[in-house]
PDB file of C-alpha atoms and ligand atoms in Angstrom:
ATOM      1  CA  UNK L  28       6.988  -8.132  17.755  1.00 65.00           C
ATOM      2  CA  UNK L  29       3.653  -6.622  19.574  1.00 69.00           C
ATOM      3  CA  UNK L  30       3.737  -2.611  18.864  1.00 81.00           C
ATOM      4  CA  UNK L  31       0.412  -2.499  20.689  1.00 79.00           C
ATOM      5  CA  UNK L  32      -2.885  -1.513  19.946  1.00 81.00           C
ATOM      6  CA  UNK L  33      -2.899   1.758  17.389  1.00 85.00           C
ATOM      7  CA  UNK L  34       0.243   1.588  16.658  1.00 91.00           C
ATOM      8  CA  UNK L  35       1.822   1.517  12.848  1.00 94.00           C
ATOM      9  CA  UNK L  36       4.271   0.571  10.989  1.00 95.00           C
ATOM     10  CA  UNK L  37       3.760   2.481   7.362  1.00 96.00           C
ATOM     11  CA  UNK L  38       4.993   0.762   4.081  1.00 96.00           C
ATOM     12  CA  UNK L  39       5.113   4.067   1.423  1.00 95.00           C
ATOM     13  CA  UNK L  40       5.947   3.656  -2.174  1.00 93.00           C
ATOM     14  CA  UNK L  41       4.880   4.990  -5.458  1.00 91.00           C
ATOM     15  CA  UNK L  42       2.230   2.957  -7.508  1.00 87.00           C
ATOM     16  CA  UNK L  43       4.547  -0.129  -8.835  1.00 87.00           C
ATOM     17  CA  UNK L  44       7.140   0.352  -5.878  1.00 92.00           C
ATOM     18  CA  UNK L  45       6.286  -3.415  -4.432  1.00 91.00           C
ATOM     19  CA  UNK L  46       5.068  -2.166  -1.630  1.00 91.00           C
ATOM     20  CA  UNK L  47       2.002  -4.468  -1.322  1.00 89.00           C
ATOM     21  CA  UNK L  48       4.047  -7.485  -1.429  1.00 90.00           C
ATOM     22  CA  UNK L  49       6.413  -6.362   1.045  1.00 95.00           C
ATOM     23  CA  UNK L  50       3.725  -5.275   3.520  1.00 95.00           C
ATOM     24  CA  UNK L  51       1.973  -8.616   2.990  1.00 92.00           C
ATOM     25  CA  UNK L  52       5.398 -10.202   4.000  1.00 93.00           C
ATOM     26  CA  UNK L  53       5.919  -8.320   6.876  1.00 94.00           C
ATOM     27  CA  UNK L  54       2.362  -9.176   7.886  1.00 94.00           C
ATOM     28  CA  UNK L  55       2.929 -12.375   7.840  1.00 93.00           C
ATOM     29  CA  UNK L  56       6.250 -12.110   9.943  1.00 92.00           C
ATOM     30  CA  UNK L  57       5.092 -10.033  12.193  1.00 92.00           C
ATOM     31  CA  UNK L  58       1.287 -11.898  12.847  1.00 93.00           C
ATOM     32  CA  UNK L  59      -0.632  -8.321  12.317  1.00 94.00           C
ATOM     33  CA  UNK L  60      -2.821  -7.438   9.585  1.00 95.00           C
ATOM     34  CA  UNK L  61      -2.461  -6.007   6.218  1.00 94.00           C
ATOM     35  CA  UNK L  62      -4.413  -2.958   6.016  1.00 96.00           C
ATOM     36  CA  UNK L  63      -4.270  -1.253   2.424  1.00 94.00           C
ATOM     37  CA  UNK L  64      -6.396   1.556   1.640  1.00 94.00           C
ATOM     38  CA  UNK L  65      -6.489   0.750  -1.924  1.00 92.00           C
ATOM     39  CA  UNK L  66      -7.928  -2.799  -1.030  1.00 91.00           C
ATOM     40  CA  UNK L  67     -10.004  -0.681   1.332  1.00 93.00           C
ATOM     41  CA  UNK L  68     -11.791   1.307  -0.770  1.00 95.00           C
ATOM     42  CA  UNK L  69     -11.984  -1.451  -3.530  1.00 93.00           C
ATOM     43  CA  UNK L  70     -14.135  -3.492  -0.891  1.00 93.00           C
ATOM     44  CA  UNK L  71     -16.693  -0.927  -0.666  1.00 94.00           C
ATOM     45  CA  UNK L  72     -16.727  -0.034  -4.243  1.00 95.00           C
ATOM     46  CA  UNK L  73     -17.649  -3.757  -4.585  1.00 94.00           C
ATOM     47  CA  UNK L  74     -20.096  -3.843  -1.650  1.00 96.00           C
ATOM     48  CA  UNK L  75     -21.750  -0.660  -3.117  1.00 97.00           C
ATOM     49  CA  UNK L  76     -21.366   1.428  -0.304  1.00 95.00           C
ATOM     50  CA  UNK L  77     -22.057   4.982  -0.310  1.00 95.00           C
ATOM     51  CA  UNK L  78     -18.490   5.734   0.372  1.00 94.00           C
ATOM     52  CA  UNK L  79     -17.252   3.141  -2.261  1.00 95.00           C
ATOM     53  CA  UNK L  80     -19.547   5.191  -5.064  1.00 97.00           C
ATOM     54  CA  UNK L  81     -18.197   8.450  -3.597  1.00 96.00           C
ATOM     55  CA  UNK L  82     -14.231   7.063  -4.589  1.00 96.00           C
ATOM     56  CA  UNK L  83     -15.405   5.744  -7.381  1.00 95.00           C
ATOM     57  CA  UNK L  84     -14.452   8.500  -9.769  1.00 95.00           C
ATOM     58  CA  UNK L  85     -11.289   9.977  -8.238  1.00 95.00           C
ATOM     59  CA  UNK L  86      -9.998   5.995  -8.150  1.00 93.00           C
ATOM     60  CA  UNK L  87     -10.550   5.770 -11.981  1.00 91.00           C
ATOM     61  CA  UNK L  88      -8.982   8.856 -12.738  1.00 89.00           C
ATOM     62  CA  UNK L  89      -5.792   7.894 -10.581  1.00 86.00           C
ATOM     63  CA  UNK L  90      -6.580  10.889  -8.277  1.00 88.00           C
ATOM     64  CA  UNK L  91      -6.342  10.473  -4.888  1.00 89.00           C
ATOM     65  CA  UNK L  92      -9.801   9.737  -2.577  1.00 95.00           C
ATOM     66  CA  UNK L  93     -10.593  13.018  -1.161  1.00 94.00           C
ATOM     67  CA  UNK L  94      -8.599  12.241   2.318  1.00 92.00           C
ATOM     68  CA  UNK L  95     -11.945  12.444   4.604  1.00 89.00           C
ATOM     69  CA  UNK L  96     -13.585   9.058   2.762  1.00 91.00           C
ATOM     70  CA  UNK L  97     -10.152   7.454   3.070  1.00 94.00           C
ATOM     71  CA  UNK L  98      -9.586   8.743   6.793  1.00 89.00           C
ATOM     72  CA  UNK L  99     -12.823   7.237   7.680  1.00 86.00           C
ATOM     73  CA  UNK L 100     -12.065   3.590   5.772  1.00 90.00           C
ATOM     74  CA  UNK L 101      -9.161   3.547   7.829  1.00 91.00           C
ATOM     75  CA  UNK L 102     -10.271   4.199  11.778  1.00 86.00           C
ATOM     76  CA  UNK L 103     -13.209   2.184  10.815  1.00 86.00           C
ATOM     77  CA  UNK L 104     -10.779  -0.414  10.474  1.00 91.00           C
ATOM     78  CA  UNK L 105      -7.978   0.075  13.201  1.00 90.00           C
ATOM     79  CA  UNK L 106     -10.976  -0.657  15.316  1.00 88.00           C
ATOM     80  CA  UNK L 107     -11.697  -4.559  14.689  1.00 92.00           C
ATOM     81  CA  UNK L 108     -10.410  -6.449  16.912  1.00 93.00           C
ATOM     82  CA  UNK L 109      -7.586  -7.965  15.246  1.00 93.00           C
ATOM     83  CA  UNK L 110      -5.756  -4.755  15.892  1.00 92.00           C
ATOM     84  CA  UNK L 111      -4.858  -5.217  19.087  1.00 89.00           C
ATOM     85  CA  UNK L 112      -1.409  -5.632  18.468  1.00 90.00           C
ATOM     86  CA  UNK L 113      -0.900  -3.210  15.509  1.00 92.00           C
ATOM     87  CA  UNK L 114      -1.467  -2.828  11.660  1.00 95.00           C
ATOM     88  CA  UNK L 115       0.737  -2.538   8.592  1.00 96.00           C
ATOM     89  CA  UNK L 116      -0.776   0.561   6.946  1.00 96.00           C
ATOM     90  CA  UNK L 117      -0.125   0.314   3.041  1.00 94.00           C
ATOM     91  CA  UNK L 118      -0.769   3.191   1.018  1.00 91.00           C
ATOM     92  CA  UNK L 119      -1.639   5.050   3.680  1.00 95.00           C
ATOM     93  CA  UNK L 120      -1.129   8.226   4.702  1.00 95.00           C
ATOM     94  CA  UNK L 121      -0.163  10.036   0.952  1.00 91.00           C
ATOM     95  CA  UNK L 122      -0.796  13.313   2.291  1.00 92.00           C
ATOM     96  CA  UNK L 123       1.009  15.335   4.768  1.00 93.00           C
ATOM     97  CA  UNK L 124      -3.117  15.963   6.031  1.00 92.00           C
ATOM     98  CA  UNK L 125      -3.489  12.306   6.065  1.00 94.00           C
ATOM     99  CA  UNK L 126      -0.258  11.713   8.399  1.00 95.00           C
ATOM    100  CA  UNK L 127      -1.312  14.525  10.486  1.00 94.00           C
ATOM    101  CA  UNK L 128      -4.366  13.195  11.089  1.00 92.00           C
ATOM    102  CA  UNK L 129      -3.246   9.493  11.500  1.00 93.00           C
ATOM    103  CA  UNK L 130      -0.674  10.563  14.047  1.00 94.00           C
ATOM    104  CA  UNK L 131      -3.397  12.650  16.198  1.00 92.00           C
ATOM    105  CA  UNK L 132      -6.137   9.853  15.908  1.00 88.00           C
ATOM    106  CA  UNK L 133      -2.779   7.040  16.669  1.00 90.00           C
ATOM    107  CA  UNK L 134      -1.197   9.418  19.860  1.00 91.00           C
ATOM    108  CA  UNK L 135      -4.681  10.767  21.626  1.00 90.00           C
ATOM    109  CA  UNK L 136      -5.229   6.813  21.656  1.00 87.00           C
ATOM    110  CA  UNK L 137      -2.144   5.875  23.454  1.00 90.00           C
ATOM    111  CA  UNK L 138      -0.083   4.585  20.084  1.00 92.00           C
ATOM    112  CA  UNK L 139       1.710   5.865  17.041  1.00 94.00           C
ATOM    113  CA  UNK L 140       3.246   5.393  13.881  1.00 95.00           C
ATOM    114  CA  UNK L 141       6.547   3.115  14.287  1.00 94.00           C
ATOM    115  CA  UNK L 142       8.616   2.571  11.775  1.00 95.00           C
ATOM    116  CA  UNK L 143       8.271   4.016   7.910  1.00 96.00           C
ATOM    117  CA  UNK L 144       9.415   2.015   5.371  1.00 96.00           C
ATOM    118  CA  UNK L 145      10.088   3.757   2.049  1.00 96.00           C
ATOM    119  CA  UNK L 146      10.710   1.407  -1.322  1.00 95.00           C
ATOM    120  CA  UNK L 147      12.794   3.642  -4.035  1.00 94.00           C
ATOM    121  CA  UNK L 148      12.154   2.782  -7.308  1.00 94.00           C
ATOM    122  CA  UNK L 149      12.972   4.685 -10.061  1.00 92.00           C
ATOM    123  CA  UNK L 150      10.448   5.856 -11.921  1.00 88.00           C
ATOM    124  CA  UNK L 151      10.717   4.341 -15.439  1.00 88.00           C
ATOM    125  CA  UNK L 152      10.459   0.640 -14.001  1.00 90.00           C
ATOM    126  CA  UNK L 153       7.406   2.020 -12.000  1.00 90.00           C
ATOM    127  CA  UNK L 154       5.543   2.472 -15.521  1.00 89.00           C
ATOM    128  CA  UNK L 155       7.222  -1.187 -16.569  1.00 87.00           C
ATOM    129  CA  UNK L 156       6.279  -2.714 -14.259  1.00 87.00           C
ATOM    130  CA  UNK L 157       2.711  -1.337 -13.717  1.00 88.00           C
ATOM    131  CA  UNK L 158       1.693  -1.956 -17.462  1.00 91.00           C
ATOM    132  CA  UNK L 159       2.490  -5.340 -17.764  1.00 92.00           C
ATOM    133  CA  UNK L 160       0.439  -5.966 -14.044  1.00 90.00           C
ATOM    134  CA  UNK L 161      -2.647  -8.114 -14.481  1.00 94.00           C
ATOM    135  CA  UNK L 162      -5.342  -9.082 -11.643  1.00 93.00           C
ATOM    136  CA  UNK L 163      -7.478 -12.081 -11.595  1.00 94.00           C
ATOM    137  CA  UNK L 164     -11.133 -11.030 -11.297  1.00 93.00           C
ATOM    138  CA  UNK L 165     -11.243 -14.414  -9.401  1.00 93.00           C
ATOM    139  CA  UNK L 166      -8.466 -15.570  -6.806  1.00 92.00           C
ATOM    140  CA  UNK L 167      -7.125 -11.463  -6.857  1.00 87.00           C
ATOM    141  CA  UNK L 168      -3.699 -13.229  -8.131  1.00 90.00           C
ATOM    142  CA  UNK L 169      -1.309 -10.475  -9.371  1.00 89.00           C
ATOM    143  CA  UNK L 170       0.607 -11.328 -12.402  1.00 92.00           C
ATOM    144  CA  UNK L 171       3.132  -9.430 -14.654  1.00 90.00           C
ATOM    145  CA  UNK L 172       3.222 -10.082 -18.449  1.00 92.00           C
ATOM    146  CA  UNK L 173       6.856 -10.242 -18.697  1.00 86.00           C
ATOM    147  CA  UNK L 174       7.468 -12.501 -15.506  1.00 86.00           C
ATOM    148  CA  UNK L 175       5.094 -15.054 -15.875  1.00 90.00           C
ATOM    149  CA  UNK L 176       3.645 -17.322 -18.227  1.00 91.00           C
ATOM    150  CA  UNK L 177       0.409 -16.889 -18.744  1.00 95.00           C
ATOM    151  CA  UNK L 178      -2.332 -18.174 -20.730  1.00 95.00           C
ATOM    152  CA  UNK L 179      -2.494 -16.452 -24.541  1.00 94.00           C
ATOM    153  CA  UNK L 180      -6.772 -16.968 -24.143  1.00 95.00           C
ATOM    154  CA  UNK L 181      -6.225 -14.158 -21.155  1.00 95.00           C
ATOM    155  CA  UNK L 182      -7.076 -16.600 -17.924  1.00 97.00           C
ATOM    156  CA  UNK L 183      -5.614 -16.863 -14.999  1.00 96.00           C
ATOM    157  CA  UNK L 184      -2.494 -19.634 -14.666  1.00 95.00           C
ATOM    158  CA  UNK L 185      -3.678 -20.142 -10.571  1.00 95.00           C
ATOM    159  CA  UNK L 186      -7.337 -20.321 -10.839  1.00 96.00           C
ATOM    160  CA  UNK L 187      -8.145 -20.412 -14.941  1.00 96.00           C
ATOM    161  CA  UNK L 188     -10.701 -17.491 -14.273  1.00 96.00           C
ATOM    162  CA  UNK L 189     -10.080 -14.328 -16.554  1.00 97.00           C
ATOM    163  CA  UNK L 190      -7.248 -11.933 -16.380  1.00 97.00           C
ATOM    164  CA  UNK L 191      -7.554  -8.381 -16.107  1.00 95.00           C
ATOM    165  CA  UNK L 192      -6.139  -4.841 -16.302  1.00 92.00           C
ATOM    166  CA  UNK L 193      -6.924  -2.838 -13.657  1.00 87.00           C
ATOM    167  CA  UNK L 194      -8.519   0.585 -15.283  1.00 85.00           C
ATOM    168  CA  UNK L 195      -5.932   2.398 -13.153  1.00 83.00           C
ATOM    169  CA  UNK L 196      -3.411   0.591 -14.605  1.00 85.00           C
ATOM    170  CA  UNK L 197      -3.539   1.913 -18.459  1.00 87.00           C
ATOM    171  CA  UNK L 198      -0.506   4.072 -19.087  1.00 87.00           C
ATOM    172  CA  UNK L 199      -1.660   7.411 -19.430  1.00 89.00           C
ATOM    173  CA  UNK L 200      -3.087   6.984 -15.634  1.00 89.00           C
ATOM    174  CA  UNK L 201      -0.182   5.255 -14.336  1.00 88.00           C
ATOM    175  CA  UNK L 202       2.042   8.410 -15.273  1.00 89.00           C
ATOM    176  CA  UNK L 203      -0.792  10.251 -13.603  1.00 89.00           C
ATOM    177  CA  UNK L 204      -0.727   8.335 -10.170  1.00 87.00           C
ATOM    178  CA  UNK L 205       3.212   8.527 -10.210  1.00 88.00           C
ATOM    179  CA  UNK L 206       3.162  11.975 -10.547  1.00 88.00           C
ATOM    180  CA  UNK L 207       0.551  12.423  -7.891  1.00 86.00           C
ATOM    181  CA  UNK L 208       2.320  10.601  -5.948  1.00 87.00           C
ATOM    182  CA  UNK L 209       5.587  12.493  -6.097  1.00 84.00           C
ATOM    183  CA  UNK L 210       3.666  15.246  -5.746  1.00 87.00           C
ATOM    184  CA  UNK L 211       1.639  14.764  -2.319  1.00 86.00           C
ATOM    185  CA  UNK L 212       3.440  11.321  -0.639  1.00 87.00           C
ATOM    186  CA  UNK L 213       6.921  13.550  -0.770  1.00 89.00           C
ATOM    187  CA  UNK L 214       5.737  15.763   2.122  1.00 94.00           C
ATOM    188  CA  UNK L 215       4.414  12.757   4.224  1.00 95.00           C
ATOM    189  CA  UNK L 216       7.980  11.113   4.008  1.00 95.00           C
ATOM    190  CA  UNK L 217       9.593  14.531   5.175  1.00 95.00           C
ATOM    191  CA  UNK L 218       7.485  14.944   7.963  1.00 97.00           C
ATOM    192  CA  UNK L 219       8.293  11.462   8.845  1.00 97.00           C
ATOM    193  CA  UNK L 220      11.850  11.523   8.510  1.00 96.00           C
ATOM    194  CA  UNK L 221      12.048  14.747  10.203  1.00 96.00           C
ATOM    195  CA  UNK L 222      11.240  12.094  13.377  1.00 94.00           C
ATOM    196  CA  UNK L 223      13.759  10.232  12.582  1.00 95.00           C
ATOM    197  CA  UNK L 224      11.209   7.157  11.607  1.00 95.00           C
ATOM    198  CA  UNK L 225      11.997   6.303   7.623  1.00 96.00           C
ATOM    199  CA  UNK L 226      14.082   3.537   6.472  1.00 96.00           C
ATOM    200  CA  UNK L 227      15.087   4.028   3.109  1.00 96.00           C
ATOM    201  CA  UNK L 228      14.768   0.754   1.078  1.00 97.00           C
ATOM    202  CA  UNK L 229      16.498   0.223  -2.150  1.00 97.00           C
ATOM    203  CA  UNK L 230      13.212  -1.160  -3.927  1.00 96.00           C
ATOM    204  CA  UNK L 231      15.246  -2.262  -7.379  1.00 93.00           C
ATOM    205  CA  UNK L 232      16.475  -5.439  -6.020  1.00 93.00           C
ATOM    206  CA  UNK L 233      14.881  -8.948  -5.758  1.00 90.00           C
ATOM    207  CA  UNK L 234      11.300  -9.775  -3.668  1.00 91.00           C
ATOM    208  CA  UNK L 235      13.518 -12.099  -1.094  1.00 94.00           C
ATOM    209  CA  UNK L 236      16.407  -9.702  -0.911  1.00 96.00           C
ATOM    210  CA  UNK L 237      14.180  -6.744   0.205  1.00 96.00           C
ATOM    211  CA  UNK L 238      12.334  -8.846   2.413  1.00 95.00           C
ATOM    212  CA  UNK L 239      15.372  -9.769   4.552  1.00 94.00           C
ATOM    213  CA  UNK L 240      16.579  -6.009   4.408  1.00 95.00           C
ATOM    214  CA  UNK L 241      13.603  -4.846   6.096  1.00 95.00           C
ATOM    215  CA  UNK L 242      13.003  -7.582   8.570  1.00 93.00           C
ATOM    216  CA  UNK L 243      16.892  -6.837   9.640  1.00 92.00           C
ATOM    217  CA  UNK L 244      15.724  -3.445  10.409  1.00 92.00           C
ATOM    218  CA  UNK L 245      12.633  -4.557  12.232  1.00 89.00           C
ATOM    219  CA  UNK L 246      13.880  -6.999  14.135  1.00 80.00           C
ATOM    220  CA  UNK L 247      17.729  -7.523  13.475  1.00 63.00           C
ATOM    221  CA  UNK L 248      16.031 -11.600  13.561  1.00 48.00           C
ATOM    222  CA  UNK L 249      15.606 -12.171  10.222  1.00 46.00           C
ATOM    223  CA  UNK L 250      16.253 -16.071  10.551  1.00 39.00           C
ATOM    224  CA  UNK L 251      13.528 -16.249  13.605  1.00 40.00           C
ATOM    225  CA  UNK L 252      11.047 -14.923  11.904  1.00 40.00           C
ATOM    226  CA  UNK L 253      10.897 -16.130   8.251  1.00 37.00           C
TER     227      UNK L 253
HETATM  228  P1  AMP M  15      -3.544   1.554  -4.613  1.00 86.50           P
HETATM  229  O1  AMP M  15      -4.213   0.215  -4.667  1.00 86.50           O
HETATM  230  O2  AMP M  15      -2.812   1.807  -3.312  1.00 86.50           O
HETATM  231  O3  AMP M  15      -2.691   1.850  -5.836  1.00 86.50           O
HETATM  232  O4  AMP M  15      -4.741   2.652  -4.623  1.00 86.50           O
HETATM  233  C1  AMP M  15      -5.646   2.715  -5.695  1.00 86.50           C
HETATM  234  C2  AMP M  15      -6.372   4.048  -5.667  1.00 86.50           C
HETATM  235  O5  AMP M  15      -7.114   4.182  -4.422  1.00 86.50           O
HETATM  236  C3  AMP M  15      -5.463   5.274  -5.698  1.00 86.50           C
HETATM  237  O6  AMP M  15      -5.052   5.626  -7.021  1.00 86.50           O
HETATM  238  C4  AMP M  15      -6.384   6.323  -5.064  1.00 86.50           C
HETATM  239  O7  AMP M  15      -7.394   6.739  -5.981  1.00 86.50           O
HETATM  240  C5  AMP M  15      -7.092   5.527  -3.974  1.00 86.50           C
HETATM  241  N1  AMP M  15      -6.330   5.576  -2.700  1.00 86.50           N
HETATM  242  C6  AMP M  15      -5.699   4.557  -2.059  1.00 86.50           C
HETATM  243  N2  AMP M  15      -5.125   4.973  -0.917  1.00 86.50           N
HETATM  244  C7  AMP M  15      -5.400   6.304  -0.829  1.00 86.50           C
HETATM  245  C8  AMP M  15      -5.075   7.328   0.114  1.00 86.50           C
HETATM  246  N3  AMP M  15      -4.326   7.078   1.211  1.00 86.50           N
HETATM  247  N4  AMP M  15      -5.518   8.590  -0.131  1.00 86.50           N
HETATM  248  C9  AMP M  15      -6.273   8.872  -1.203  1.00 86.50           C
HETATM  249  N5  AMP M  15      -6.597   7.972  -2.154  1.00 86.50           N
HETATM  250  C10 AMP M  15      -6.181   6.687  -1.968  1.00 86.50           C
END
């Protein structure tokens, strides 16, 4: 499936909603990169960039990057060259300025956002599932304490470096980034929807099962593609 260069499909859903995993999928299905703005701005808090230290603080709070820093991470990126056939944008655009800009920069270059795919989960196993989530510092593994079996000395099951939780991920700033979400992503999906582009997704059910849902929507070739 080639949407062409500029072109997007967006993968929206609240902190906790999955939506990483399924866009990863769907990379891999579709041969396009993953582009996440979290993992975006993560890079170039690690690198030290100016625009990393700028996020710093509103990432730690669970606010949202003011939307020119995040804007910039994301053209910057929708230029490489692996792009040429389209991106799976992941946590990206959560404000109705952020689509509105995405969908100006997208159209005056000849493309466009796609498809939007929106994972529904309700909002108690959001906090669940988001305060048992652990990250490797080492091989970026995601774990979740009540899924897998991990370690009791705190180290990671794949790679035996250490497990940890991400500051965001405490529970007083996971209610905070849920409500912020609800708050600010609502808008986006209206303004979507009002182009007839979201798919609603019923984000309670299994990994695999969602997986094939949204490939069938895609594609209607699940079986070719998996
Ligand atoms: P995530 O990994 O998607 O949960 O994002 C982690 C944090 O990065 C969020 O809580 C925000 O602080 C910031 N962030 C990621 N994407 C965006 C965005 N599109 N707009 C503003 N802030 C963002």
């Amino acid at each position: 499936m080639d949407l062409g260069r500029f072109s997007a499909i967006l993968v929206v859903g609240a902190p906790g909603s999955g939506k990483g995993t399924q866009a990863r999928f769907l990379c891999e299905a579709l041969r396009i990169p993953h582009v996440a703005t979290g993992d975006l701005l993560r890079e170039h808090r690690r690198r030290g960039t100016a625009l990393g230290i700028a996020a710093r603080a509103s990432m730690d709070n669970g606010d949202l990057v003011p939307d020119e820093l995040v804007i910039q991470t994301v053209v910057e990126r929708l230029y490489r060259p692996d792009a040429a056939n389209g991106v799976v944008l992941d946590g990206f655009p959560r404000t109705l300025e952020q689509a509105r800009l995405l969908d100006r920069q997208l159209e005056a270059c000849g493309g466009g956002v796609r498809s939007v795919l929106y994972l529904a989960v309700p909002e108690t196993s959001l906090i669940e599932r988001l305060t048992g989530r652990r990250v490797c510092i080492g091989c970026q593994g995601t774990f979740h304490v009540m899924i897998h079996a991990l370690p009791p000395d705190g180290t990671c099951p794949r790679c035996g470096d250490q497990l940890v939780q991400r500051p965001d991920d405490r529970e007083a700033i996971i209610r905070h980034r849920v409500a912020v979400y609800l708050d600010q992503t609502r808008p986006v999906l209206e303004h979507y929807a009002e182009r007839g582009l979201v798919h609603h997704i019923d984000g309670a059910r299994g990994v695999d099962e969602i997986k094939d849902d949204i490939l069938n929507r895609l594609t209607g070739h699940v079986a070719t593609l998996v």
